[in-house]
Amino acid sequence: MFFWFLGCGFQLVRVVFQSRGIDYRVLAVGLTLPVSEVLLGRVVVAHTLAFAVAALVAVAVLARGRRLAARRWVALPIGLMVHLLLDGTWARPELFWWPLRGSVWHELPPESDRPVWMAVAMELVGLVALVSFVRSQGRREREAAR
């Protein structure tokens, strides 16, 4: 699953934050980084709240005193947290609350639990959302140029 996270994540962040300062390239990394665990066949830590919070702390420390860098890189932990929301990771407490609620080293990522038809449907919804997002961004840039 790729387009589900990009399309729905971009739309969600656009609607919630309503900010032109978000770097959608960095957001895309945050939205798709946990998907890389599917290639490993098990969850390591990217599907946990602890990982997203650690990324937020790292951005806060590394970008301290540099406002533009902070504004760009805060999109990474935002993307990680939105991924957890869109993936339904919060419904698996032993995974979401790791290391407080147990071990995640042998679990499959939530993306792999879905039936194929549902994954295909979610990808199509994500693709439509991504196309809609790209079109709305182009419209916004044309309006700003006027």
mmCIF file of C-alpha atoms in Angstrom:
data_model
loop_
_atom_site.group_PDB
_atom_site.id
_atom_site.type_symbol
_atom_site.label_atom_id
_atom_site.label_comp_id
_atom_site.label_asym_id
_atom_site.label_seq_id
_atom_site.Cartn_x
_atom_site.Cartn_y
_atom_site.Cartn_z
ATOM 1 C CA MET A 1 0.000 0.000 0.000
ATOM 2 C CA PHE A 2 1.492 3.242 -1.148
ATOM 3 C CA PHE A 3 -1.076 5.586 -2.687
ATOM 4 C CA TRP A 4 -3.444 5.128 0.288
ATOM 5 C CA PHE A 5 -0.911 6.714 2.611
ATOM 6 C CA LEU A 6 0.276 9.426 0.211
ATOM 7 C CA GLY A 7 -3.103 10.548 -1.127
ATOM 8 C CA CYS A 8 -5.103 10.362 2.082
ATOM 9 C CA GLY A 9 -2.182 11.635 4.155
ATOM 10 C CA PHE A 10 -1.627 14.688 1.944
ATOM 11 C CA GLN A 11 -5.336 15.509 1.967
ATOM 12 C CA LEU A 12 -5.633 15.049 5.730
ATOM 13 C CA VAL A 13 -2.617 17.239 6.473
ATOM 14 C CA ARG A 14 -3.797 19.885 3.995
ATOM 15 C CA VAL A 15 -7.237 20.076 5.611
ATOM 16 C CA VAL A 16 -6.080 19.910 9.242
ATOM 17 C CA PHE A 17 -3.063 22.224 9.113
ATOM 18 C CA GLN A 18 -4.096 24.570 6.270
ATOM 19 C CA SER A 19 -0.500 25.732 5.961
ATOM 20 C CA ARG A 20 1.570 26.493 2.888
ATOM 21 C CA GLY A 21 4.730 25.954 4.919
ATOM 22 C CA ILE A 22 4.507 22.160 4.989
ATOM 23 C CA ASP A 23 7.127 20.424 2.883
ATOM 24 C CA TYR A 24 5.144 17.637 1.230
ATOM 25 C CA ARG A 25 8.325 15.859 0.123
ATOM 26 C CA VAL A 26 9.371 15.323 3.734
ATOM 27 C CA LEU A 27 5.765 14.473 4.627
ATOM 28 C CA ALA A 28 5.808 11.781 1.924
ATOM 29 C CA VAL A 29 8.867 10.190 3.559
ATOM 30 C CA GLY A 30 7.087 10.100 6.910
ATOM 31 C CA LEU A 31 3.911 8.704 5.379
ATOM 32 C CA THR A 32 5.674 5.869 3.566
ATOM 33 C CA LEU A 33 8.633 5.040 5.838
ATOM 34 C CA PRO A 34 6.703 2.455 7.917
ATOM 35 C CA VAL A 35 5.672 0.673 4.698
ATOM 36 C CA SER A 36 9.317 -0.366 4.321
ATOM 37 C CA GLU A 37 8.765 -2.797 7.185
ATOM 38 C CA VAL A 38 6.495 -4.813 4.906
ATOM 39 C CA LEU A 39 9.603 -5.675 2.889
ATOM 40 C CA LEU A 40 11.133 -7.081 6.065
ATOM 41 C CA GLY A 41 7.999 -9.131 6.722
ATOM 42 C CA ARG A 42 7.730 -7.950 10.298
ATOM 43 C CA VAL A 43 7.394 -4.828 12.348
ATOM 44 C CA VAL A 44 10.593 -3.383 13.679
ATOM 45 C CA VAL A 45 9.614 -0.055 15.284
ATOM 46 C CA ALA A 46 8.348 2.353 12.623
ATOM 47 C CA HIS A 47 4.724 1.357 13.354
ATOM 48 C CA THR A 48 4.960 2.531 16.973
ATOM 49 C CA LEU A 49 4.066 5.790 18.653
ATOM 50 C CA ALA A 50 7.490 5.748 20.313
ATOM 51 C CA PHE A 51 9.190 5.988 16.904
ATOM 52 C CA ALA A 52 7.039 8.962 15.843
ATOM 53 C CA VAL A 53 7.655 10.752 19.145
ATOM 54 C CA ALA A 54 11.399 10.044 18.900
ATOM 55 C CA ALA A 55 11.376 11.572 15.400
ATOM 56 C CA LEU A 56 9.574 14.642 16.747
ATOM 57 C CA VAL A 57 12.114 15.037 19.563
ATOM 58 C CA ALA A 58 14.998 14.598 17.097
ATOM 59 C CA VAL A 59 13.571 17.293 14.819
ATOM 60 C CA ALA A 60 13.063 19.634 17.779
ATOM 61 C CA VAL A 61 16.644 19.135 18.963
ATOM 62 C CA LEU A 62 18.350 19.242 15.570
ATOM 63 C CA ALA A 63 16.382 22.223 14.265
ATOM 64 C CA ARG A 64 16.546 24.230 17.474
ATOM 65 C CA GLY A 65 16.967 27.901 16.674
ATOM 66 C CA ARG A 66 16.500 27.341 12.937
ATOM 67 C CA ARG A 67 12.898 28.154 12.179
ATOM 68 C CA LEU A 68 12.932 27.245 8.479
ATOM 69 C CA ALA A 69 14.591 23.880 9.123
ATOM 70 C CA ALA A 70 12.102 23.140 11.893
ATOM 71 C CA ARG A 71 9.167 24.005 9.646
ATOM 72 C CA ARG A 72 10.483 21.732 6.897
ATOM 73 C CA TRP A 73 11.433 18.717 9.024
ATOM 74 C CA VAL A 74 8.437 18.715 11.384
ATOM 75 C CA ALA A 75 6.580 17.163 8.438
ATOM 76 C CA LEU A 76 8.481 13.899 9.036
ATOM 77 C CA PRO A 77 6.974 13.073 12.457
ATOM 78 C CA ILE A 78 3.616 14.416 11.285
ATOM 79 C CA GLY A 79 3.753 11.948 8.398
ATOM 80 C CA LEU A 80 4.684 9.103 10.741
ATOM 81 C CA MET A 81 1.750 9.902 13.025
ATOM 82 C CA VAL A 82 -0.689 10.211 10.131
ATOM 83 C CA HIS A 83 0.530 6.830 8.866
ATOM 84 C CA LEU A 84 -0.339 5.299 12.250
ATOM 85 C CA LEU A 85 -3.806 6.825 12.010
ATOM 86 C CA LEU A 86 -4.484 5.718 8.416
ATOM 87 C CA ASP A 87 -3.124 2.242 9.078
ATOM 88 C CA GLY A 88 -5.247 1.620 12.145
ATOM 89 C CA THR A 89 -2.154 0.848 14.197
ATOM 90 C CA TRP A 90 -3.843 2.463 17.198
ATOM 91 C CA ALA A 91 -6.240 -0.539 17.235
ATOM 92 C CA ARG A 92 -3.331 -2.860 18.117
ATOM 93 C CA PRO A 93 -2.235 -1.649 21.570
ATOM 94 C CA GLU A 94 0.711 -4.057 21.835
ATOM 95 C CA LEU A 95 2.126 -2.487 18.675
ATOM 96 C CA PHE A 96 1.034 1.144 19.053
ATOM 97 C CA TRP A 97 2.219 1.472 22.663
ATOM 98 C CA TRP A 98 5.483 -0.464 22.269
ATOM 99 C CA PRO A 99 7.622 -0.804 24.417
ATOM 100 C CA LEU A 100 5.074 -0.196 27.182
ATOM 101 C CA ARG A 101 2.664 -2.965 26.120
ATOM 102 C CA GLY A 102 4.888 -5.699 24.757
ATOM 103 C CA SER A 103 7.171 -6.785 21.957
ATOM 104 C CA VAL A 104 6.594 -6.005 18.281
ATOM 105 C CA TRP A 105 9.522 -7.848 16.806
ATOM 106 C CA HIS A 106 7.533 -10.778 15.452
ATOM 107 C CA GLU A 107 4.308 -9.134 14.330
ATOM 108 C CA LEU A 108 3.334 -8.459 10.751
ATOM 109 C CA PRO A 109 2.703 -4.827 9.813
ATOM 110 C CA PRO A 110 -0.999 -3.834 9.783
ATOM 111 C CA GLU A 111 -0.849 -3.437 5.984
ATOM 112 C CA SER A 112 -0.323 -7.171 5.575
ATOM 113 C CA ASP A 113 -3.440 -8.132 7.575
ATOM 114 C CA ARG A 114 -5.937 -6.833 5.010
ATOM 115 C CA PRO A 115 -7.676 -8.918 2.363
ATOM 116 C CA VAL A 116 -6.404 -8.246 -1.162
ATOM 117 C CA TRP A 117 -9.695 -6.688 -2.322
ATOM 118 C CA MET A 118 -9.591 -4.199 0.566
ATOM 119 C CA ALA A 119 -5.971 -3.257 -0.136
ATOM 120 C CA VAL A 120 -6.816 -2.663 -3.812
ATOM 121 C CA ALA A 121 -9.849 -0.546 -2.883
ATOM 122 C CA MET A 122 -7.776 1.511 -0.441
ATOM 123 C CA GLU A 123 -5.088 2.048 -3.072
ATOM 124 C CA LEU A 124 -7.699 3.295 -5.551
ATOM 125 C CA VAL A 125 -9.140 5.697 -2.962
ATOM 126 C CA GLY A 126 -5.617 6.906 -2.227
ATOM 127 C CA LEU A 127 -4.855 7.393 -5.916
ATOM 128 C CA VAL A 128 -8.016 9.474 -6.377
ATOM 129 C CA ALA A 129 -7.118 11.512 -3.275
ATOM 130 C CA LEU A 130 -3.582 12.057 -4.588
ATOM 131 C CA VAL A 131 -4.794 13.234 -8.000
ATOM 132 C CA SER A 132 -7.269 15.568 -6.282
ATOM 133 C CA PHE A 133 -4.505 16.917 -4.065
ATOM 134 C CA VAL A 134 -2.170 17.571 -7.005
ATOM 135 C CA ARG A 135 -4.933 19.369 -8.896
ATOM 136 C CA SER A 136 -5.835 21.522 -5.879
ATOM 137 C CA GLN A 137 -2.182 22.488 -5.412
ATOM 138 C CA GLY A 138 -1.912 23.570 -9.034
ATOM 139 C CA ARG A 139 -5.047 25.655 -8.676
ATOM 140 C CA ARG A 140 -3.700 27.269 -5.511
ATOM 141 C CA GLU A 141 -0.432 28.203 -7.241
ATOM 142 C CA ARG A 142 -2.282 29.742 -10.200
ATOM 143 C CA GLU A 143 -4.441 31.811 -7.827
ATOM 144 C CA ALA A 144 -1.378 32.972 -5.919
ATOM 145 C CA ALA A 145 0.343 33.987 -9.166
ATOM 146 C CA ARG A 146 -2.581 36.242 -10.083
#
